[in-house]
Structure formats: structure tokens, C-alpha cells
Coordinates of C-alpha atoms in Angstrom, one line a residue:
M265 CA 10.1 -86.6 32.2
F266 CA 11.6 -85.5 28.8
T267 CA 8.4 -86.7 27.1
R268 CA 6.5 -84.1 29.2
L269 CA 9.1 -81.5 28.5
S270 CA 8.9 -82.2 24.7
R271 CA 5.1 -81.6 24.8
F272 CA 5.6 -78.5 26.7
Y273 CA 8.2 -77.3 24.2
S274 CA 5.9 -78.2 21.3
S275 CA 3.2 -76.1 22.9
I276 CA 5.4 -73.2 23.3
K277 CA 6.4 -73.4 19.6
L278 CA 2.8 -73.7 18.6
G279 CA 1.9 -70.6 20.7
L280 CA 4.7 -68.6 19.3
D281 CA 3.8 -69.6 15.7
I282 CA 0.3 -68.4 16.2
S283 CA 1.5 -65.2 17.7
A284 CA 3.8 -64.6 14.8
L285 CA 1.0 -65.4 12.3
C286 CA -1.3 -62.9 14.1
I287 CA 1.4 -60.1 14.1
A288 CA 2.1 -60.8 10.4
F289 CA -1.6 -60.6 9.5
W290 CA -1.9 -57.3 11.3
L291 CA 1.3 -55.9 9.6
A292 CA 0.1 -57.1 6.1
H293 CA -3.3 -55.5 6.8
L294 CA -1.6 -52.2 7.9
T295 CA 0.9 -52.2 4.9
R296 CA -1.7 -53.0 2.3
F297 CA -4.7 -50.9 3.3
H298 CA -3.1 -48.0 5.1
L299 CA 0.4 -47.4 3.8
M300 CA 0.2 -48.6 0.2
T301 CA -3.3 -47.4 -0.8
S302 CA -6.1 -45.1 0.3
G303 CA -8.8 -47.8 -0.6
A304 CA -11.2 -49.0 1.9
P305 CA -10.0 -52.0 3.9
P306 CA -12.2 -55.1 4.0
A307 CA -14.9 -55.5 6.5
A308 CA -13.8 -56.8 9.9
E309 CA -15.9 -59.8 9.5
D310 CA -14.0 -60.8 6.3
S311 CA -10.6 -60.1 7.9
L312 CA -11.5 -62.3 10.9
V313 CA -12.6 -65.2 8.7
M314 CA -9.4 -65.0 6.7
L315 CA -7.4 -64.9 9.9
A316 CA -9.2 -68.0 11.2
I317 CA -8.5 -69.7 8.0
I318 CA -4.8 -68.8 8.3
L319 CA -4.6 -70.0 11.9
I320 CA -5.9 -73.4 10.8
L321 CA -4.0 -74.0 7.6
Y322 CA -0.5 -72.7 8.6
P323 CA -0.1 -74.8 11.8
I324 CA -1.3 -77.8 9.8
A325 CA 1.4 -77.2 7.2
L326 CA 4.1 -76.7 10.0
F327 CA 2.9 -79.8 11.7
Q328 CA 3.1 -81.9 8.4
G329 CA 6.7 -80.4 7.9
G330 CA 7.7 -82.0 11.2
L331 CA 8.3 -78.7 13.0
Y332 CA 6.5 -79.6 16.1
T333 CA 8.7 -82.7 16.8
T334 CA 11.8 -82.4 19.1
T335 CA 14.8 -82.9 17.0
R336 CA 18.0 -81.6 18.9
S337 CA 20.3 -82.6 16.0
R338 CA 18.6 -80.3 13.5
S339 CA 20.7 -77.3 12.5
H340 CA 19.5 -73.7 12.6
F341 CA 19.7 -73.6 8.8
S342 CA 17.7 -76.8 8.4
E343 CA 15.0 -75.4 10.8
V344 CA 14.7 -72.2 8.8
F345 CA 14.6 -74.1 5.5
Q346 CA 11.9 -76.5 6.8
V347 CA 9.9 -73.4 8.0
F348 CA 10.2 -71.8 4.6
R349 CA 9.0 -74.9 2.9
A350 CA 6.1 -75.4 5.2
M351 CA 5.1 -71.7 4.9
I352 CA 5.1 -72.0 1.2
V353 CA 2.6 -74.9 1.4
G354 CA 0.5 -72.9 3.9
T355 CA 0.5 -69.9 1.5
V356 CA -0.6 -72.0 -1.4
L357 CA -3.5 -73.5 0.7
T358 CA -4.5 -70.1 1.9
L359 CA -4.5 -68.6 -1.5
A360 CA -6.7 -71.4 -2.7
A361 CA -9.1 -70.9 0.3
S362 CA -9.2 -67.2 -0.4
Y363 CA -11.1 -67.7 -3.7
F364 CA -14.0 -68.5 -1.5
K365 CA -13.6 -65.0 0.0
E366 CA -13.3 -63.0 -3.2
R367 CA -13.4 -59.6 -1.5
Y368 CA -10.1 -60.3 0.3
S369 CA -7.0 -58.8 -1.2
R370 CA -4.5 -61.3 -2.7
G371 CA -1.8 -58.7 -2.3
A372 CA -2.4 -58.6 1.4
L373 CA -2.1 -62.3 1.6
L374 CA 1.2 -62.3 -0.2
L375 CA 2.5 -59.6 2.2
F376 CA 1.3 -61.7 5.0
A377 CA 3.3 -64.7 3.7
L378 CA 6.5 -62.7 3.7
Y379 CA 6.0 -61.3 7.1
A380 CA 4.9 -64.7 8.4
I381 CA 8.0 -66.5 7.1
V382 CA 10.3 -64.0 8.7
G383 CA 8.3 -64.0 12.0
V384 CA 8.0 -67.7 12.4
A385 CA 11.6 -68.4 11.4
G386 CA 12.8 -65.7 13.7
F387 CA 11.0 -67.1 16.6
R388 CA 12.4 -70.5 15.9
V389 CA 15.9 -69.3 15.7
A390 CA 15.5 -67.4 18.9
I391 CA 14.1 -70.4 20.8
R392 CA 17.0 -72.6 19.5
T393 CA 19.6 -70.0 20.5
I394 CA 18.2 -69.7 24.0
L395 CA 18.0 -73.5 24.4
S396 CA 21.7 -73.8 23.1
K397 CA 22.9 -71.3 25.7
L398 CA 21.0 -73.1 28.5
R399 CA 22.4 -76.5 27.5
R400 CA 25.9 -75.0 27.4
R401 CA 25.4 -74.1 31.0
G402 CA 24.2 -77.6 32.0
L403 CA 20.5 -77.1 31.8
N404 CA 18.0 -79.2 29.8
I405 CA 20.5 -82.1 29.5
K406 CA 19.6 -85.6 28.3
S407 CA 21.8 -88.3 30.0
V408 CA 23.1 -91.0 27.5
L409 CA 24.2 -94.5 28.3
L410 CA 26.5 -96.1 25.8
V411 CA 26.4 -99.9 25.2
G412 CA 29.0 -101.6 23.0
A413 CA 32.6 -101.5 21.8
A414 CA 34.9 -98.9 23.1
P415 CA 36.2 -97.5 19.8
I416 CA 32.7 -96.7 18.5
A417 CA 31.6 -95.4 21.9
E418 CA 34.6 -93.1 22.0
R419 CA 33.6 -91.6 18.6
I420 CA 30.1 -91.1 19.8
H421 CA 31.4 -89.4 22.9
S422 CA 33.7 -87.1 21.0
T423 CA 30.7 -86.1 18.7
I424 CA 28.6 -85.3 21.8
L425 CA 31.4 -83.2 23.3
L426 CA 31.8 -81.3 20.0
H427 CA 28.1 -80.4 20.1
R428 CA 27.4 -79.4 23.7
D429 CA 24.7 -77.1 22.6
L430 CA 22.5 -80.1 21.7
G431 CA 22.3 -81.0 25.3
F432 CA 23.6 -84.6 25.7
S433 CA 25.8 -85.9 28.5
V434 CA 27.3 -89.5 28.6
V435 CA 26.9 -91.1 32.0
G436 CA 29.0 -94.2 31.1
L437 CA 29.5 -97.3 29.0
L438 CA 28.6 -100.9 29.3
V439 CA 30.9 -103.4 27.6
R440 CA 30.8 -107.2 27.1
D441 CA 33.7 -107.8 29.6
P442 CA 35.1 -105.0 31.6
A443 CA 38.2 -107.1 32.5
T444 CA 39.2 -107.7 28.9
S445 CA 37.8 -104.7 26.9
P446 CA 40.1 -101.9 26.0
A447 CA 39.7 -99.0 28.3
P448 CA 37.9 -96.1 26.6
S449 CA 39.2 -92.6 26.7
G450 CA 37.2 -90.2 28.9
I451 CA 34.2 -92.6 29.4
A452 CA 33.5 -94.4 32.8
V453 CA 32.9 -98.1 32.3
L454 CA 29.9 -98.9 34.5
G455 CA 29.9 -102.6 34.0
S456 CA 28.8 -105.4 31.5
Y457 CA 25.8 -105.9 29.3
G458 CA 24.2 -107.9 32.1
D459 CA 24.1 -104.7 34.3
L460 CA 21.8 -102.9 31.8
E461 CA 18.7 -103.3 34.0
D462 CA 20.4 -102.1 37.2
I463 CA 22.0 -99.1 35.5
L464 CA 18.7 -97.9 34.0
K465 CA 17.2 -98.0 37.4
R466 CA 20.1 -96.3 39.2
K467 CA 21.2 -93.7 36.8
G468 CA 18.0 -92.2 35.5
V469 CA 19.0 -92.6 31.9
D470 CA 17.1 -90.7 29.2
Q471 CA 18.7 -92.3 26.1
V472 CA 20.6 -95.5 25.4
V473 CA 22.9 -95.7 22.4
I474 CA 23.8 -99.2 21.3
A475 CA 27.0 -99.6 19.4
L476 CA 27.7 -103.3 19.2
P477 CA 30.4 -104.9 17.0
S478 CA 29.2 -107.2 14.3
E479 CA 30.2 -110.3 16.3
E480 CA 27.9 -109.3 19.2
H481 CA 24.8 -108.6 17.2
A482 CA 23.0 -111.7 18.7
L483 CA 23.1 -109.9 22.0
L484 CA 20.8 -107.1 20.7
R485 CA 17.6 -109.1 21.2
P486 CA 18.0 -109.7 24.9
M487 CA 19.0 -106.0 25.4
M488 CA 15.9 -104.9 23.6
D489 CA 13.8 -107.1 25.8
V490 CA 15.2 -105.2 28.8
L491 CA 14.9 -101.8 27.2
A492 CA 11.2 -102.5 26.3
L493 CA 10.4 -102.4 30.1
H494 CA 11.8 -98.9 30.4
T495 CA 10.6 -95.5 28.8
V496 CA 13.9 -94.5 27.4
D497 CA 14.9 -93.5 23.9
V498 CA 17.0 -96.2 22.1
K499 CA 19.4 -95.4 19.2
L500 CA 21.5 -97.9 17.3
V501 CA 24.9 -97.1 15.7
P502 CA 25.9 -99.8 13.3
D503 CA 29.6 -100.8 13.5
Y504 CA 29.9 -100.7 9.7
F505 CA 29.7 -96.9 9.5
D506 CA 33.3 -97.0 8.3
F507 CA 31.9 -98.4 5.1
V508 CA 29.8 -95.3 4.6
T509 CA 31.7 -93.5 1.9
L510 CA 29.4 -90.7 0.5
R511 CA 26.0 -89.4 1.3
G512 CA 25.3 -92.4 3.5
G513 CA 22.3 -92.4 5.8
L514 CA 19.0 -94.1 6.7
E515 CA 16.1 -94.3 4.3
E516 CA 12.8 -96.2 3.9
F517 CA 11.6 -98.4 1.2
G518 CA 8.0 -99.5 1.4
G519 CA 8.2 -99.4 5.2
L520 CA 11.5 -101.4 5.2
P521 CA 14.4 -99.4 6.9
L522 CA 17.6 -99.3 4.7
I523 CA 21.0 -98.0 5.5
R524 CA 22.5 -96.4 2.6
L525 CA 26.3 -96.8 2.5
Q526 CA 26.9 -94.8 -0.7
G527 CA 24.5 -92.5 -2.5
D528 CA 23.9 -90.0 -5.3
P529 CA 24.5 -86.5 -3.9
M530 CA 22.5 -84.9 -6.7
E531 CA 19.0 -86.5 -6.1
G532 CA 15.8 -84.9 -7.2
W533 CA 15.5 -81.1 -7.0
N534 CA 19.1 -80.8 -6.0
R535 CA 20.1 -81.6 -9.6
V536 CA 17.6 -79.2 -11.1
L537 CA 18.6 -76.4 -8.7
K538 CA 22.2 -76.7 -9.4
R539 CA 21.6 -76.9 -13.1
I540 CA 19.6 -73.7 -13.0
F541 CA 22.2 -72.0 -10.9
D542 CA 25.0 -73.1 -13.4
V543 CA 23.2 -71.8 -16.5
F544 CA 22.2 -68.5 -15.0
V545 CA 25.6 -67.6 -13.4
S546 CA 27.8 -68.9 -16.3
T547 CA 25.6 -66.9 -18.8
L548 CA 26.1 -63.9 -16.7
I549 CA 29.9 -64.3 -16.4
L550 CA 30.2 -64.8 -20.2
L551 CA 28.4 -61.6 -21.0
L552 CA 30.5 -59.7 -18.5
A553 CA 33.7 -61.3 -19.6
A554 CA 33.2 -61.2 -23.4
P555 CA 35.7 -58.3 -24.1
M556 CA 38.3 -60.2 -22.0
L557 CA 37.6 -63.4 -24.0
L558 CA 38.0 -61.5 -27.3
V559 CA 41.3 -59.9 -26.2
L560 CA 42.8 -63.2 -25.0
G561 CA 41.7 -65.0 -28.2
I562 CA 43.5 -62.5 -30.3
A563 CA 46.6 -62.7 -28.1
V564 CA 46.6 -66.4 -28.3
R565 CA 46.2 -66.3 -32.0
L566 CA 49.2 -63.9 -32.4
S567 CA 51.5 -66.0 -30.0
G568 CA 52.2 -68.6 -32.7
P569 CA 50.8 -71.3 -35.0
G570 CA 48.0 -73.4 -33.6
P571 CA 44.3 -73.1 -32.7
I572 CA 43.0 -70.5 -30.3
L573 CA 41.1 -73.0 -28.2
Y574 CA 42.6 -76.3 -27.0
R575 CA 40.5 -79.4 -26.5
Q576 CA 41.5 -82.1 -24.1
V577 CA 39.7 -85.3 -23.1
R578 CA 38.8 -85.3 -19.4
M579 CA 36.5 -87.6 -17.3
G580 CA 33.4 -86.2 -15.9
I581 CA 30.3 -87.4 -13.9
D582 CA 29.8 -91.3 -13.9
G583 CA 33.1 -91.7 -15.7
R584 CA 31.8 -90.1 -19.0
L585 CA 34.5 -88.5 -21.2
F586 CA 34.1 -85.1 -22.7
A587 CA 36.3 -82.5 -24.4
I588 CA 37.3 -79.7 -22.1
L589 CA 37.9 -76.3 -23.6
K590 CA 40.8 -74.0 -22.7
F591 CA 42.7 -71.3 -24.4
R592 CA 45.9 -72.7 -25.8
T593 CA 48.8 -72.0 -23.6
M594 CA 51.5 -74.3 -25.0
R595 CA 53.3 -74.6 -28.3
L596 CA 52.2 -77.2 -30.9
N597 CA 53.2 -80.8 -30.3
A598 CA 53.8 -80.0 -26.6
E599 CA 52.9 -83.5 -25.6
A600 CA 54.9 -85.3 -28.4
Q601 CA 56.7 -87.2 -25.6
G602 CA 53.4 -88.3 -24.0
A603 CA 51.0 -86.8 -21.4
Q604 CA 52.7 -85.0 -18.5
F605 CA 51.8 -82.5 -15.8
A606 CA 52.7 -78.8 -16.2
H607 CA 55.6 -77.6 -14.2
A608 CA 56.7 -74.3 -12.7
V609 CA 59.4 -73.8 -15.3
D610 CA 57.9 -75.3 -18.4
P611 CA 59.5 -74.4 -21.8
R612 CA 56.4 -75.7 -23.6
R613 CA 54.4 -72.6 -22.6
T614 CA 54.0 -69.5 -24.8
G615 CA 54.4 -66.0 -23.3
I616 CA 50.7 -65.2 -23.3
G617 CA 50.1 -68.8 -22.1
A618 CA 52.2 -68.3 -19.0
F619 CA 50.3 -65.2 -18.1
A620 CA 46.9 -66.8 -18.8
R621 CA 47.8 -69.9 -16.6
R622 CA 49.1 -67.8 -13.8
F623 CA 45.8 -66.1 -13.5
S624 CA 43.6 -69.1 -14.6
L625 CA 42.3 -67.1 -17.5
D626 CA 42.8 -70.1 -19.8
E627 CA 40.0 -71.9 -18.0
L628 CA 37.3 -69.3 -19.0
P629 CA 36.2 -71.2 -22.2
Q630 CA 35.0 -74.0 -19.9
L631 CA 32.0 -71.8 -19.2
F632 CA 30.8 -73.2 -22.5
N633 CA 31.3 -76.7 -21.1
V634 CA 29.0 -75.6 -18.3
L635 CA 26.4 -74.4 -20.6
R636 CA 26.5 -77.7 -22.5
G637 CA 25.9 -79.6 -19.3
E638 CA 29.3 -81.3 -19.3
M639 CA 30.6 -79.5 -16.2
S640 CA 29.3 -77.4 -13.4
L641 CA 30.6 -74.1 -12.1
V642 CA 31.7 -75.7 -8.9
G643 CA 32.8 -79.3 -8.4
P644 CA 35.9 -81.6 -8.4
R645 CA 38.3 -80.5 -11.2
P646 CA 38.2 -83.0 -14.1
E647 CA 41.3 -85.1 -14.7
R648 CA 42.7 -86.9 -17.8
P649 CA 41.8 -90.6 -18.1
V650 CA 45.5 -91.6 -18.5
F651 CA 46.2 -90.2 -15.0
I652 CA 43.0 -91.4 -13.4
E653 CA 43.8 -95.1 -14.2
E654 CA 46.9 -94.7 -12.1
F655 CA 45.3 -92.7 -9.3
K656 CA 42.5 -95.3 -8.9
K657 CA 45.1 -98.0 -8.1
H658 CA 46.7 -96.1 -5.2
I659 CA 44.1 -93.7 -3.8
P660 CA 41.0 -95.1 -2.0
R661 CA 37.8 -93.6 -2.9
Y662 CA 39.2 -91.7 -5.9
Q663 CA 36.5 -92.7 -8.2
L664 CA 33.8 -91.2 -5.9
R665 CA 34.6 -87.8 -7.0
H666 CA 33.0 -88.7 -10.3
M667 CA 29.5 -88.9 -8.6
M668 CA 29.2 -85.2 -9.3
K669 CA 29.8 -83.1 -12.3
A670 CA 33.4 -81.7 -12.7
G671 CA 33.7 -78.1 -11.9
L672 CA 35.4 -75.0 -13.3
T673 CA 36.5 -74.3 -9.7
G674 CA 36.3 -76.3 -6.5
W675 CA 36.7 -76.5 -2.8
A676 CA 40.3 -78.1 -3.2
Q677 CA 41.3 -75.3 -5.6
V678 CA 40.3 -72.3 -3.5
N679 CA 42.2 -73.9 -0.6
G680 CA 45.4 -73.8 -2.7
L681 CA 45.4 -77.5 -3.8
R682 CA 46.5 -77.0 -7.4
G683 CA 49.4 -78.1 -9.6
N684 CA 52.0 -80.2 -7.8
T685 CA 50.1 -80.7 -4.6
S686 CA 48.9 -83.8 -2.7
I687 CA 46.3 -85.7 -4.7
E688 CA 45.1 -87.4 -1.6
R689 CA 44.4 -84.1 0.0
R690 CA 42.6 -82.9 -3.1
I691 CA 40.3 -86.0 -2.9
D692 CA 39.6 -85.3 0.7
Y693 CA 38.5 -81.8 -0.1
D694 CA 36.5 -82.9 -3.2
L695 CA 34.6 -85.6 -1.2
Y696 CA 34.0 -83.1 1.7
Y697 CA 32.4 -80.7 -0.9
I698 CA 30.2 -83.5 -2.4
E699 CA 29.1 -84.6 1.1
N700 CA 28.3 -81.1 2.2
W701 CA 27.0 -79.6 -1.1
S702 CA 24.5 -76.8 -1.1
I703 CA 23.9 -73.7 -3.3
G704 CA 25.2 -71.7 -0.5
F705 CA 28.5 -73.7 -0.5
D706 CA 28.8 -73.1 -4.3
I707 CA 28.3 -69.4 -3.8
R708 CA 30.9 -69.3 -1.1
I709 CA 33.4 -71.1 -3.4
L710 CA 32.7 -68.9 -6.3
A711 CA 33.1 -65.8 -4.1
R712 CA 36.5 -67.0 -2.9
T713 CA 37.5 -67.9 -6.6
I714 CA 36.7 -64.3 -7.7
L715 CA 38.5 -62.8 -4.7
G716 CA 41.7 -64.6 -5.5
G717 CA 41.2 -68.3 -4.9
F718 CA 42.8 -69.2 -8.2
L719 CA 45.8 -66.8 -7.6
S720 CA 47.8 -69.8 -6.1
K721 CA 51.6 -70.2 -6.1
N722 CA 50.9 -73.6 -7.5
A723 CA 49.1 -72.3 -10.6
Y724 CA 51.3 -72.8 -13.6

């Protein structure tokens, strides 16, 4: 039944996409030839030929982008981004094809591309919003049968309950032995693995999620033999998901499926995009803050003997060491007794140093570290190697924070985790940032930093 519904849903999306493309083409024609210029519009025959080309190339680009497949787990943002990417491909193809129709305006085609992106993305978001509301009311629901260990099943069930708008409902759980297996919370135990055939016939299941513990993997083959006789979706949740530490997921290598337990968060264009963002924004901040930097430099110089800038070795991406730049805020030989954290009442600080640290102004020279590529604007704050060696021994996953460039500010810092606060909580926030990184997330953290994220009671 759901296969037919999926085809119907894909047909609706195709119809709405074609409608959006036609409307966008008409608006672009109206804007270019009637509102922006008094020149004669192209012949009707040329416009119809170009529209026909558009209605062929753009749906192909959308299809190749996977936008006619039914993926309930895809977020609104992901859908819009994929639409944008597919529409860019369609625009490039259309501009290339337009060279065979030299009389048609390239300006009109670019206007069309803008209108089309907004129209197609708008229709897609509207459809998803309507479907989400229907699913929250109990319509368009897929029934899910869980098979496997109770702890993993409970986690799957809680995830489904958290995302009701995706339209899944758990009908029950099959375990190896109902008499000895621990009772799962909130899930009905329907029987043992041997009851799979009977449950599929009686319950009208749409999807089966298998979550076997490692010691029961040998039972997967007979289960799949049973499931092969039924038209249900089958998903597998490996019991080693607890080993997934950072950017884990499924990938393909030459047709061979691989499960990534730990990966690089800055792959491909992500690294390039973040670097471009860092260089542009840090240059802009330096230009705007130049007078403040000059005043602070003079104040530090007048505060006592010693350099204006203080260099300190920190650990960055992949464990590489670099010299971080800061305005000097302490007296000479402040660490004659060895490395130590700053304290709320610290006699080593100078007068201007206490002020600069209170408002994090001493960190501004690190913008040059960003320009040199040693740091990023946003990321886990870099720590000194002498402290890191101790942290690694006692804090699990600490070293994973070095899979991304250290940052001038970070998710932990704008949430008040600075100074004498829990290192474990800071690591949790750092890893959350790395796992969920996006340019939008960086902008959000920078905005919170500018609006007072560094004005923490723990800043000293």
C-alpha cells in the first residue's frame, strides 16, 4: 500500500515542480521584458521552445538529486539545500542549452532560476509541513515492528516518539525469549523471533527494524528468509552504535557498504567553505576593530615591562602545536612556578589585563591565527599540551575535539563553560558542535559571542 502511496506522492511533487517552473518562467518573462525594459520580447515560438527545454532539464536534475524519492527522515533544511543544489545544476544545463537559442535572453533565464528556486523549495516545504501535521494527527502512519534486544529497541522507540511528524508507530517487539528477556519500557512484547511470520500476517506491518545483539547475529539469515516473502521495508540497527564516536554513518566503497564509526567532520567542500568564511569574516573584524587593537596595544605597553603580545603553545587540529597570540595580561615571569589555570583573584594580572580578560579582549589577536590557518573563528578552544596529557587520561573522547581546528570562540564558551567549569561538560558541547557543524551554526555562535556570549562570570 505504501509503495503505491509513495508513487502518488512523487507524482504530486513532480506536478507541483512543473507548476512552479511554469510560474517562475512567466514571472521572469514579465519582469525582464515588461518591467525592466521596453525592448521587444522574444517570439512566442522561442519562449515555448525554451520552456520545453526547462521542463525537461530541471525535473531531470531534481530526479538525479534524489528529490522524487520518499525519505521521511530528511529535514526541511536538507530538503531545501538539495533543491537548491539540483536547481543550480538545472540552471547550468539550461544556460548551456540556451546557446542553441541565441535570441533568448540570458538575463531572463537567470531571473527564472531565482524564481524557480524559491517556488520549488516553497512548494516542497509546504508539502512537508502539511504531511507533518497530518502525521501528528495519526494519518499517513507507517507501522513498525521491532526485532531484537530490548535496550536497543527502547532507544529506537524513544527516537520515533520524539519525531512523531515523521509518521512512524511501533506495533510491538519480538525478542529471543519473552520469558527471560528484560521487559522494555512502553513497548508490547508480541512474541519470540519464531513468531515473525505470524506477526507479519496479522499486524499488517509496513517496516521491520532489526536490532539484534552481536551474539544473535547468526539468527539474521533465517529472519531475512522469512522477510523476503513479504513486501515490507527492512532496516538494520547494529548493536555497536555505542562505538560511533563522531560523524559516524553508512557509506559505500566500490559497491561495498561500510559503517563509519568515526570520521572527519571537515570533508571535501566543507573544509573549503569554512576556510573562506573564516578568512572573510576575520578580515572584516580586524578592519573594524583596528582602532581598539591599537588602543589596547598601547595600554598593555604602558602597563609594565614585557611584550605587547604573548605567545603560548597550544594544541590544534590533528594534535599539531602552534603559538597562540594574546595581548599580555600578566606580569613577567607569571608562570615561574609552572603552568597553572587563571583564577578569579589572580595577583599575576595587570590592571589592564584584568579588564581585557573580563571582556575577552585579550583574545582578539587570535584573528591573525585564524588568517594563518592555525585556528578557525568557531571551534573547540585550544588547550595547552601540559594539561591535555592529563585530560586524555581521565576524560573519554577528549582527543576527538582535535579533529577540527581550534576556535576563537565555541559552542561551550557561549554557553558559559569557561574558566573553572566542568571539563567533561565542555567536551560534550565541543563534540556536539563538531557533530552538528554547519556555516549556519557558526554564524549563530558568532552572533551569541558578539551579543555577550563571552561576558561570562567565569571569564577571568
